mmCIF file of C-alpha atoms in Angstrom:
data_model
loop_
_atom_site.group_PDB
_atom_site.id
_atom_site.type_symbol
_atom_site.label_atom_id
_atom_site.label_comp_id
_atom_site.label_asym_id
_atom_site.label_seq_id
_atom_site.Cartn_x
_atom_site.Cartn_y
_atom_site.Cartn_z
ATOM 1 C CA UNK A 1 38.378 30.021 -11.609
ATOM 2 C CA UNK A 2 34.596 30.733 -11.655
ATOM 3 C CA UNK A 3 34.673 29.911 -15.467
ATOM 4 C CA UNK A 4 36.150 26.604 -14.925
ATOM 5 C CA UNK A 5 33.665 25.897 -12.198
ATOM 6 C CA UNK A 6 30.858 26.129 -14.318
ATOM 7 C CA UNK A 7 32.719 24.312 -17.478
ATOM 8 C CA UNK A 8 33.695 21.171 -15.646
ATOM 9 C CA UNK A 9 30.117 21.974 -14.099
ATOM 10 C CA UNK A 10 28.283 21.862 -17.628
ATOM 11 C CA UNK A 11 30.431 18.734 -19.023
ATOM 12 C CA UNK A 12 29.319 16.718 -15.902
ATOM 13 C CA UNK A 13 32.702 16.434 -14.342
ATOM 14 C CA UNK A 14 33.965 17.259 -10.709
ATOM 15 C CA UNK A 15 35.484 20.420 -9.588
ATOM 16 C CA UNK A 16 38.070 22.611 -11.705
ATOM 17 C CA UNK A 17 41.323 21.860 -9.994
ATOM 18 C CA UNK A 18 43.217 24.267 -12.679
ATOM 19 C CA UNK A 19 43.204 26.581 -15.457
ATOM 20 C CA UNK A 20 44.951 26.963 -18.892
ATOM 21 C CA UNK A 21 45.540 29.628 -21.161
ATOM 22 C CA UNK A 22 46.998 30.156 -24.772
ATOM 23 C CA UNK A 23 46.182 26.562 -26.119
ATOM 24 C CA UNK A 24 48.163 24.542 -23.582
ATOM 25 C CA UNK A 25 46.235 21.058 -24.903
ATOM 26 C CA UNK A 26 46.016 22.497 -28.262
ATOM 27 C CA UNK A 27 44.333 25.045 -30.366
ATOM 28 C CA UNK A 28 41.328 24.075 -31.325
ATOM 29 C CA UNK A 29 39.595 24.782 -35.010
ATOM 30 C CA UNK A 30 36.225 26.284 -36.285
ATOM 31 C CA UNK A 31 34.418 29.053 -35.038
ATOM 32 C CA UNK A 32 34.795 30.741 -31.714
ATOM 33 C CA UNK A 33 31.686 31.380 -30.031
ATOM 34 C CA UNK A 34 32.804 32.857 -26.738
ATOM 35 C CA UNK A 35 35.343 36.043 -25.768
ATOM 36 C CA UNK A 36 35.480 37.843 -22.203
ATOM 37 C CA UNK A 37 33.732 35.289 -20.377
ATOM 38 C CA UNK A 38 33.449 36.328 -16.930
ATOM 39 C CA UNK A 39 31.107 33.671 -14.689
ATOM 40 C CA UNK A 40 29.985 34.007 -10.930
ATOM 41 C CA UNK A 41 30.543 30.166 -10.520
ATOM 42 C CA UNK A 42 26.726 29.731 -9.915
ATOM 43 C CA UNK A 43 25.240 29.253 -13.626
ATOM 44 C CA UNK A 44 24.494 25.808 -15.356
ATOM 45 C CA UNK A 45 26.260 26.852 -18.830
ATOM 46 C CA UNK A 46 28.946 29.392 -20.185
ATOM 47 C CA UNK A 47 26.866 30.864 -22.298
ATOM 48 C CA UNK A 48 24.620 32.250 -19.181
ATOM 49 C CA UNK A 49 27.980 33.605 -17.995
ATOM 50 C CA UNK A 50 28.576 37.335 -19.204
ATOM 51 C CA UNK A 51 30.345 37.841 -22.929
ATOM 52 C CA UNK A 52 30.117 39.908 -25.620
ATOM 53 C CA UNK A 53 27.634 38.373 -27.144
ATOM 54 C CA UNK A 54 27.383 34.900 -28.665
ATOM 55 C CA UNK A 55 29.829 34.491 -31.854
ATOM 56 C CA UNK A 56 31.569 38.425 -31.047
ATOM 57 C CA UNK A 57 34.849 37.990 -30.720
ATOM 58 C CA UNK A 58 38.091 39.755 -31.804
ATOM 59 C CA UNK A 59 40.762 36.816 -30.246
ATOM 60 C CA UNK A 60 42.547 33.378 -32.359
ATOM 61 C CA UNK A 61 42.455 30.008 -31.418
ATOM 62 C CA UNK A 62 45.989 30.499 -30.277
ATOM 63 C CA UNK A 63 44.351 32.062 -26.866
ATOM 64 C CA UNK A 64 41.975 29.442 -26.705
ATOM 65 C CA UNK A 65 41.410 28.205 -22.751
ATOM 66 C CA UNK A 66 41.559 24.953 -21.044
ATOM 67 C CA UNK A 67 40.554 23.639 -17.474
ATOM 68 C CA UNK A 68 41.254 20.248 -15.707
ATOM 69 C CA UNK A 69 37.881 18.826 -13.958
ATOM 70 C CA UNK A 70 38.694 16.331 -11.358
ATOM 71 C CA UNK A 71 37.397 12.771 -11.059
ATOM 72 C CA UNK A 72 35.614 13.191 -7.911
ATOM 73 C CA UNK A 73 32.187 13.883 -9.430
ATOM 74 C CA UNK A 74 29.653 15.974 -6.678
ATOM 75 C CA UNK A 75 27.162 13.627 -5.455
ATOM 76 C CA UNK A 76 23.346 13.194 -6.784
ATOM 77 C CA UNK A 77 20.130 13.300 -4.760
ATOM 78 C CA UNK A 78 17.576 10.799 -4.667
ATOM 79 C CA UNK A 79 13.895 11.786 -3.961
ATOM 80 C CA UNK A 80 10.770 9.550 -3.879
ATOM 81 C CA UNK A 81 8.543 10.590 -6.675
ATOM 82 C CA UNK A 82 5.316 8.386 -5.739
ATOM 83 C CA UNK A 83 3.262 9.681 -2.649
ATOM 84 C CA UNK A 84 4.330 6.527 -0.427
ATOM 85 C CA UNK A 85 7.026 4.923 0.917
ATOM 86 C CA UNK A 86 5.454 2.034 2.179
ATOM 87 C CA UNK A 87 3.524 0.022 -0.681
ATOM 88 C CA UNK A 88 1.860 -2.825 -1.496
ATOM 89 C CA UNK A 89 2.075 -5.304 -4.635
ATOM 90 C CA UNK A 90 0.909 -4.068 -7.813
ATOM 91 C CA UNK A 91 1.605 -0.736 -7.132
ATOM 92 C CA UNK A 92 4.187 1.484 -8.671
ATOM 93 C CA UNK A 93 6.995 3.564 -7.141
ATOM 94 C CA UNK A 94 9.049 6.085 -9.081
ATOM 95 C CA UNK A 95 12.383 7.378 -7.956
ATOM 96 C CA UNK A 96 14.436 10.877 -9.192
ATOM 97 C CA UNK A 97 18.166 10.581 -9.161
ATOM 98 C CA UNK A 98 19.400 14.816 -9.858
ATOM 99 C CA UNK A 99 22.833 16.268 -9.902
ATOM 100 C CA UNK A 100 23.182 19.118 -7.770
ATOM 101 C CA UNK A 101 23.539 21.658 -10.909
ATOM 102 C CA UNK A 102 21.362 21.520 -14.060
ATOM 103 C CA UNK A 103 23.426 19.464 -16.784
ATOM 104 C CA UNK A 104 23.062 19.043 -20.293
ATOM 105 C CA UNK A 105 25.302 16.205 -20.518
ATOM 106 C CA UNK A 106 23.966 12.460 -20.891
ATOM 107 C CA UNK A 107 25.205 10.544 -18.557
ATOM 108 C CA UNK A 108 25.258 6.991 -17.462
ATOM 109 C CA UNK A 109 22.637 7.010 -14.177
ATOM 110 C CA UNK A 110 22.384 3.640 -11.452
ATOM 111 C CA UNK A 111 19.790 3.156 -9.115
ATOM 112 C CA UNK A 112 20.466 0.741 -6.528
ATOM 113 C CA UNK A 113 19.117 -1.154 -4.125
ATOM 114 C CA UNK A 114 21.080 -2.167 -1.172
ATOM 115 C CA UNK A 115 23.845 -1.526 -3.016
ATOM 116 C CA UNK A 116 23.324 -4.065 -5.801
ATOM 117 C CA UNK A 117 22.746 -1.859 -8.885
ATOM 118 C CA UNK A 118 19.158 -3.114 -9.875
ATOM 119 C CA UNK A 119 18.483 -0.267 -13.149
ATOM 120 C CA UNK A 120 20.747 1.914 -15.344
ATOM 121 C CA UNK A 121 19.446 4.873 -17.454
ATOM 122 C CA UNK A 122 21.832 7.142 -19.707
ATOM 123 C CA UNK A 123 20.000 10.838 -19.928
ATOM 124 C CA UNK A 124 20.852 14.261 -18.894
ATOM 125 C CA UNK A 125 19.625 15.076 -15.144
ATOM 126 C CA UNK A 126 17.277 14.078 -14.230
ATOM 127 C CA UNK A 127 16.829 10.360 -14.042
ATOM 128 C CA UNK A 128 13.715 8.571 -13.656
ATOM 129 C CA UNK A 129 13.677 5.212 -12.504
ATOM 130 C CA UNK A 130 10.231 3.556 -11.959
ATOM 131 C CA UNK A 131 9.726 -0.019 -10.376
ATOM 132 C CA UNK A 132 6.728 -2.728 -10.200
ATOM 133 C CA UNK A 133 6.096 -3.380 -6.428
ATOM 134 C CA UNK A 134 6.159 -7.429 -5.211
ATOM 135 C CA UNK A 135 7.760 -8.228 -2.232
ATOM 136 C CA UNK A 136 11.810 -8.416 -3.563
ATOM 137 C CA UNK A 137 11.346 -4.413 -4.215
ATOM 138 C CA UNK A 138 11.848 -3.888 -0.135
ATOM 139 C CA UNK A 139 14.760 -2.332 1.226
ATOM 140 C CA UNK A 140 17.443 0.428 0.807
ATOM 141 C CA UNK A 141 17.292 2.783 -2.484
ATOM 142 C CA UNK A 142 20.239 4.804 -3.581
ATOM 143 C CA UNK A 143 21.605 6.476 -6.892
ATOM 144 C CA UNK A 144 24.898 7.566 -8.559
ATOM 145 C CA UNK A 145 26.122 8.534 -12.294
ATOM 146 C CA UNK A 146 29.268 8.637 -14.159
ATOM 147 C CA UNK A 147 30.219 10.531 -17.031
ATOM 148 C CA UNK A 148 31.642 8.500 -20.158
ATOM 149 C CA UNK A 149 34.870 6.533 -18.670
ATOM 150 C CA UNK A 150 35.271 8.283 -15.597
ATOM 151 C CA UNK A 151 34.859 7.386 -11.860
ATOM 152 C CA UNK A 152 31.081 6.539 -10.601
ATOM 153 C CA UNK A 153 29.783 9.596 -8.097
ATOM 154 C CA UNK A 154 29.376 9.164 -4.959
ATOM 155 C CA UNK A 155 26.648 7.706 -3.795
ATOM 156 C CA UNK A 156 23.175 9.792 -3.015
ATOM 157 C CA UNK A 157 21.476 9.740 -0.232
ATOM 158 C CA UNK A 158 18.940 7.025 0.798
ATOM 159 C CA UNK A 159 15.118 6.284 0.149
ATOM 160 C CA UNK A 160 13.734 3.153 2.127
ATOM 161 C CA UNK A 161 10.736 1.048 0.799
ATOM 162 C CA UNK A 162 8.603 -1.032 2.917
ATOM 163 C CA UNK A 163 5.943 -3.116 0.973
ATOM 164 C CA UNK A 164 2.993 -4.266 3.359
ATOM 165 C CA UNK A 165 2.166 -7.829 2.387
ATOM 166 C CA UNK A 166 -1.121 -9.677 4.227
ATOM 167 C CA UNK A 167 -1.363 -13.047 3.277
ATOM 168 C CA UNK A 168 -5.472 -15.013 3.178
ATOM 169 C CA UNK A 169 -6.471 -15.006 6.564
ATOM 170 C CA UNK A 170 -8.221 -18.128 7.771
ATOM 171 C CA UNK A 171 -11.810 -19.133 8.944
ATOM 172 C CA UNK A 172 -13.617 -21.551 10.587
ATOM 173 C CA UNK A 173 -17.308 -22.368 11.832
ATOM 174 C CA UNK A 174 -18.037 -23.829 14.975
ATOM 175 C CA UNK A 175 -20.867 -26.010 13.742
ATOM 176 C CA UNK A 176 -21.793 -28.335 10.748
ATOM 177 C CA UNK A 177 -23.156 -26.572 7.774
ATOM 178 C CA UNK A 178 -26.574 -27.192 8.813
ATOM 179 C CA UNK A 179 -28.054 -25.696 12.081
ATOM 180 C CA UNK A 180 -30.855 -26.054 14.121
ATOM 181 C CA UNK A 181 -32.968 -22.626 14.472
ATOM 182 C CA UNK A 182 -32.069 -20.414 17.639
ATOM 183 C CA UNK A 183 -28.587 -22.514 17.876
ATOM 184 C CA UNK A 184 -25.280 -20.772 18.645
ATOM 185 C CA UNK A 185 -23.062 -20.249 15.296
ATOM 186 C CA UNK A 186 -19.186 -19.139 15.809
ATOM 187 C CA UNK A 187 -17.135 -18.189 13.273
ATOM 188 C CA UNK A 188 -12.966 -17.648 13.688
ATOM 189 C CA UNK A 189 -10.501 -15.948 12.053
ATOM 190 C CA UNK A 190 -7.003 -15.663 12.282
ATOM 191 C CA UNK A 191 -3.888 -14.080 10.055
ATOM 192 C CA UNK A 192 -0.202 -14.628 10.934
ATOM 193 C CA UNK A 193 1.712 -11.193 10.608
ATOM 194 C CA UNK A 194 3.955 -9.094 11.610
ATOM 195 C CA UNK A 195 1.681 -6.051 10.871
ATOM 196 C CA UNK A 196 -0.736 -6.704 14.361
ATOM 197 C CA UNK A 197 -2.717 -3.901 15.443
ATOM 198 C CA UNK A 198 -5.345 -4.234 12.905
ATOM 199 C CA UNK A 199 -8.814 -5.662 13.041
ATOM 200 C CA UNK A 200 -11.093 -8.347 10.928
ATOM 201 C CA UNK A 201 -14.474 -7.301 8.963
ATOM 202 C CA UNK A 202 -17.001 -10.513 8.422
ATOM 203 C CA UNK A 203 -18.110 -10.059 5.727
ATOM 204 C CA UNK A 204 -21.275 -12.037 3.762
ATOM 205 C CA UNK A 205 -21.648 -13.549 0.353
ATOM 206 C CA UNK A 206 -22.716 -9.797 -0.638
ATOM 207 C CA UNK A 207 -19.751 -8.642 0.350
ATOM 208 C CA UNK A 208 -21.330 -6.614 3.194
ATOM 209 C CA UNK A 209 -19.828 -6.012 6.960
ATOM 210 C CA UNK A 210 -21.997 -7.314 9.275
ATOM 211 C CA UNK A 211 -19.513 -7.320 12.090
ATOM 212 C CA UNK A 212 -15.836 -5.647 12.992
ATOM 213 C CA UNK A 213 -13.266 -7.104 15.563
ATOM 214 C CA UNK A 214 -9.909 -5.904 16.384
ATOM 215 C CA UNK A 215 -7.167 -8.488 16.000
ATOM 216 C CA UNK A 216 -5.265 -11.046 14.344
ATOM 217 C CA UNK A 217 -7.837 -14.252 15.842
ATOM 218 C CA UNK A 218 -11.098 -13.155 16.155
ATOM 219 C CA UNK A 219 -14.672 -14.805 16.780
ATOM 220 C CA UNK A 220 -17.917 -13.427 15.293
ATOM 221 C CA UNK A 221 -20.781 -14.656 17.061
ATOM 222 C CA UNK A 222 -24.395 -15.864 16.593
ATOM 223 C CA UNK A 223 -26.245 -16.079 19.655
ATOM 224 C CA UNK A 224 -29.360 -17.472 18.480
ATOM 225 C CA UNK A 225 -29.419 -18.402 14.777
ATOM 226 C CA UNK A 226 -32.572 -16.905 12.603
ATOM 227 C CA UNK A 227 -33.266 -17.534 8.773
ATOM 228 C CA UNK A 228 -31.813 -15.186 7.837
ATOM 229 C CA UNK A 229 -28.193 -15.222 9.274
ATOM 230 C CA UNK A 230 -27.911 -18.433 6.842
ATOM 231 C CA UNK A 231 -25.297 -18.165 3.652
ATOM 232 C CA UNK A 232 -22.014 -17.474 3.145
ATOM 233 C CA UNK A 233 -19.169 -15.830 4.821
ATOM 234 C CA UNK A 234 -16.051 -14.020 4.700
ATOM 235 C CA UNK A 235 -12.971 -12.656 6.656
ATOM 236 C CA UNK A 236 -10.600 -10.118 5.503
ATOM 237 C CA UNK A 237 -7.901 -8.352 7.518
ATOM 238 C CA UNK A 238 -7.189 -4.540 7.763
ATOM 239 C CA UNK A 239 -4.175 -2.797 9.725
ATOM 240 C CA UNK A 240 -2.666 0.968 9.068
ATOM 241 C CA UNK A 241 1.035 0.937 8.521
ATOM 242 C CA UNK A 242 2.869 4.437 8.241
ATOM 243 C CA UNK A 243 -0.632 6.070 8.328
ATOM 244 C CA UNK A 244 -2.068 3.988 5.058
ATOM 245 C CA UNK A 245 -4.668 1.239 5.378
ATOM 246 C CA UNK A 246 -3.997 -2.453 3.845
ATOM 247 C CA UNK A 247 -6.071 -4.676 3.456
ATOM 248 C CA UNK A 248 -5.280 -8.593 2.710
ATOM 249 C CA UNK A 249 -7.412 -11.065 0.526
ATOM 250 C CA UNK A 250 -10.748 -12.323 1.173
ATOM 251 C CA UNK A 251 -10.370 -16.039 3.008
ATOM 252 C CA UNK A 252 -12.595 -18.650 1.832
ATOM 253 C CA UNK A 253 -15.742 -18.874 2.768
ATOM 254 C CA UNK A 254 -17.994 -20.880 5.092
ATOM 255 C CA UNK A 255 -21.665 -21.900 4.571
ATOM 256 C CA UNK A 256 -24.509 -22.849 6.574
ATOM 257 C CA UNK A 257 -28.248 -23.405 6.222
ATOM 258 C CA UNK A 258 -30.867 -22.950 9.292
ATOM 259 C CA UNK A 259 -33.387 -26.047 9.714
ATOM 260 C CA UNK A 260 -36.166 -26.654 12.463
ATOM 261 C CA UNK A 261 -37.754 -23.757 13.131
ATOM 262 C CA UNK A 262 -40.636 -24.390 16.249
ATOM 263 C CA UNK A 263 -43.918 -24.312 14.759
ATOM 264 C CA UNK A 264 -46.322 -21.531 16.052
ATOM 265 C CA UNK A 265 -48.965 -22.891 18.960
ATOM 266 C CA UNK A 266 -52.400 -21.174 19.281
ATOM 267 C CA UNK A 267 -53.900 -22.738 22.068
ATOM 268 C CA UNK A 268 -57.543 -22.295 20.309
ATOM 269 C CA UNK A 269 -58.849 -23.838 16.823
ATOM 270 C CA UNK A 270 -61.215 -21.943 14.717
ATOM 271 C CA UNK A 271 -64.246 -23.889 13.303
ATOM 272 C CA UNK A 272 -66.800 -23.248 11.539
ATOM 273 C CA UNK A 273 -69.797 -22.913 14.379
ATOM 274 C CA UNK A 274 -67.326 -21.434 16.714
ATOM 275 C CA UNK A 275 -63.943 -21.471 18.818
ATOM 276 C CA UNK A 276 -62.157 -24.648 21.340
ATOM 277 C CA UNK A 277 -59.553 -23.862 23.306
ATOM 278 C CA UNK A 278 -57.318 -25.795 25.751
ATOM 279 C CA UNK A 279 -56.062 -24.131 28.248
ATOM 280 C CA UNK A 280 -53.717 -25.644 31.489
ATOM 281 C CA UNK A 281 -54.140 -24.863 34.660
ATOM 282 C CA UNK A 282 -51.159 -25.360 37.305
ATOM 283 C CA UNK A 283 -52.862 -25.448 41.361
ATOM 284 C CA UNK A 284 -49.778 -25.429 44.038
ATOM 285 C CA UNK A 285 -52.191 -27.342 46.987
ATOM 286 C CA UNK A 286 -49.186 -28.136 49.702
ATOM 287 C CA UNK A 287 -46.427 -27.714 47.450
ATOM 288 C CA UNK A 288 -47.061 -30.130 44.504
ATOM 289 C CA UNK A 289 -48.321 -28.694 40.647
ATOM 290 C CA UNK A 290 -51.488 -29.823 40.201
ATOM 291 C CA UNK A 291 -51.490 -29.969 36.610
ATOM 292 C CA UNK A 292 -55.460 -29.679 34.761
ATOM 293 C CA UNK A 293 -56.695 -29.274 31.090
ATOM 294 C CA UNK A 294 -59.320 -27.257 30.623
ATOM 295 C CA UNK A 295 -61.567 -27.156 27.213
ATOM 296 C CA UNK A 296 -63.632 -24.204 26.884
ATOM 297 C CA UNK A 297 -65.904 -24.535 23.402
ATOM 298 C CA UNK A 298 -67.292 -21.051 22.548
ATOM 299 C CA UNK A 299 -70.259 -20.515 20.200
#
């Protein structure tokens, strides 16, 4: 019975329900390859079974064997070639449909995807299936095969697929686009997702991080405005989902300039025969400021 295991095995068909000698579905014709095959029910092919050697043979087609396979073909396994699970668009995922026993048959591979056959490959085992992320590849993977007309495998186990989409976040500034030196400047940002937990870079026209905060609405802020906090800005969200970062679009940007800077005061003037200086006074006599000017000219 071994040697009908591996037969039905080889051909791609389910288990050897029973065994035939002396030609019962008819003698076949040409030459016989195989005599005293004796199989442990383990190999891939009859010909790694034990014989006399391939072509020796002292029998007739009139002892030729037969087996009957049944229709109940063993079920295939489906592994996740790509390194992730959970992907994002653009990216590629690979999946490997294999029989349990090395076959040299083609047959007629499915991949599906909750259970809506979505690619078909005919080649011997293994398959190879390999799919474009966007968002329609999420959900429930699965594989099966069938050999010529008969009945489809049963079905392999399951690979899930998660793809992590962020859509733009927004932005906003607190002010017009033109503000008055040492004003306050605040700048929002906000995402709507499902993926929370994750935090917002501001970024600048550069595309350097100036500042991090964790959330989905966030405000960067600007105490006292200099020079050189004017240009452009940025958000973009990041969040870690099944221990790989994502990372969603840029937003648009928002702009401001910085006006009105206070012009230095020296209290003294330089001139050319010497320096003048004004310099206040404040006298508290019985509690009112007694405000006074003094010029002092120095030569």
């Amino acid at each position: 019975m071994e040697d009908a295991e591996v037969a039905c095995s080889q051909m791609g068909c389910g288990k050897a329900t029973s065994i035939h000698d002396k030609a019962h579905f008819g003698q076949g014709s040409g030459p016989i390859f195989l005599d005293n095959v004796g199989c442990s029910g383990t190999e891939t092919t009859l010909t790694s079974c034990s014989h006399r050697g391939l072509g020796i043979n002292d029998c007739s087609h009139g002892e030729d064997a037969g087996v009957v396979c049944s229709d109940v073909l063993p079920s295939p396994t489906l592994t996740l070639i790509s390194s992730h699970s959970t992907v994002s668009p653009g990216e590629s995922v690979q999946f490997k449909c294999t029989l349990p026993r090395q076959n040299y048959m083609s047959l007629n591979f499915r991949l599906y995807k909750n259970g809506v056959s979505v690619q078909t490959q005919t080649t011997q085992s293994p398959a190879t299936f390999t799919l474009t992320v966007d968002t329609s590849v999420q959900g429930q993977y699965s594989c099966d095969f069938l050999y010529q007309r008969s009945s489809s495998s049963t079905s392999s186990s399951r690979v899930n697929i998660t793809v992590v989409t962020l859509p733009t976040p927004r932005i906003s500034l607190s002010t017009t686009n033109q503000v008055t030196w040492g004003e306050r400047v605040d700048i929002t940002c906000s995402v709507e997702t499902q993926h929370t937990g994750g935090s917002f870079n501001l970024k600048t026209g550069s595309g350097s991080v100036i500042q991090t905060k964790s959330g989905t609405s966030v405000t960067f802020s600007f105490p006292k405005v200099d020079f050189a906090n004017a240009g452009s800005y940025y958000c973009q969200y990041q969040t870690r989902v099944s221990s790989r970062e994502f990372s969603s679009p840029l937003s648009s940007s928002v702009d401001f300039t910085v006006i009105g800077k206070p012009t230095h005061f020296s209290p003294c003037q330089f001139w050319d025969y010497g320096m003048f200086c004004h310099i206040m006074v404040h006298v508290w006599f019985f509690g009112l400021n007694l405000k006074h000017w003094f010029e002092i000219m120095s030569w």
